[in-house]
């Protein structure tokens, strides 16, 4: 995650990390390795003029690849640069990144960066208190007040890593996007779950006021012989979305918040070449509507997975003014 203004472009001895990031943000995320994302946006710099900034997100597992690609003697010959960064990888590899790449990392707290990234992405200010659900490896819920102050109010260890770990364990899928798309296109909801009608029968379910296809127990029929990988992936996605929606709705009710936003790598971890991100967001939106009886709607930023990088740059700029 990096911030560099247009005035630095084209300098013969520019830092190789600047070139590395620029080359990977020229096409706004296209042709990037799996899990990498990028965007370009403009914000006023410390001179109050509009400058172009480039945000890049890299999985922690690929940071060694980044360092190996950029690490040259030229890094030290071209002088040290400052890098706005956030996330677990930035903390874990801070010393090594600074030493090997001749950079100074300005690390911004992840939730703070994500919130400011949301404000940059949506081009809005905080008019009323809102709840942000940041869905990555786990889930963090934070409130943002009118002054932009951020407070983590809850969270869950049942996050994106849980979903993907179960998919890999229970199916043959090795690609996240393929699992999501298959769940939507070929998965049959209810085949892997125990439904109310499985317990009471279809007509009795109606008599007692419960929808026959309401899930009574997620994965309750996982031992069925006729399940496909798509069926299992569909059940896991609905289970995860339901848990997330329930957590968000209950927290919003507790705080009296009506604006609920979802962000993080899981929410927009798909490429632009398929509709996996839309499938995930629709599942979360349906769960939110169910648990709130239609009173609350899930909102999603345009660049959900990049909010942290964008926010880290934004916070760093404001600190320098």
PDB file of N, CA and C in Angstrom, residues 39 173 222 226 290:
ATOM      1  N   UNK A  39      -5.954   0.211  -6.925  1.00  0.00           N
ATOM      2  CA  UNK A  39      -6.798   1.291  -7.416  1.00  0.00           C
ATOM      3  C   UNK A  39      -5.979   2.574  -7.451  1.00  0.00           C
ATOM      4  N   UNK A 173     -12.924 -28.000  -4.191  1.00  0.00           N
ATOM      5  CA  UNK A 173     -12.604 -26.676  -4.729  1.00  0.00           C
ATOM      6  C   UNK A 173     -11.246 -26.209  -4.219  1.00  0.00           C
ATOM      7  N   UNK A 222     -25.283 -33.189   6.094  1.00  0.00           N
ATOM      8  CA  UNK A 222     -23.990 -33.266   5.426  1.00  0.00           C
ATOM      9  C   UNK A 222     -23.587 -34.708   5.099  1.00  0.00           C
ATOM     10  N   UNK A 226     -26.170 -37.843  -1.807  1.00  0.00           N
ATOM     11  CA  UNK A 226     -26.373 -37.181  -3.099  1.00  0.00           C
ATOM     12  C   UNK A 226     -25.901 -35.741  -3.142  1.00  0.00           C
ATOM     13  N   UNK A 290     -33.362 -10.666   6.484  1.00  0.00           N
ATOM     14  CA  UNK A 290     -34.057 -11.687   7.260  1.00  0.00           C
ATOM     15  C   UNK A 290     -34.015 -11.373   8.752  1.00  0.00           C
TER      16      UNK A 290
END
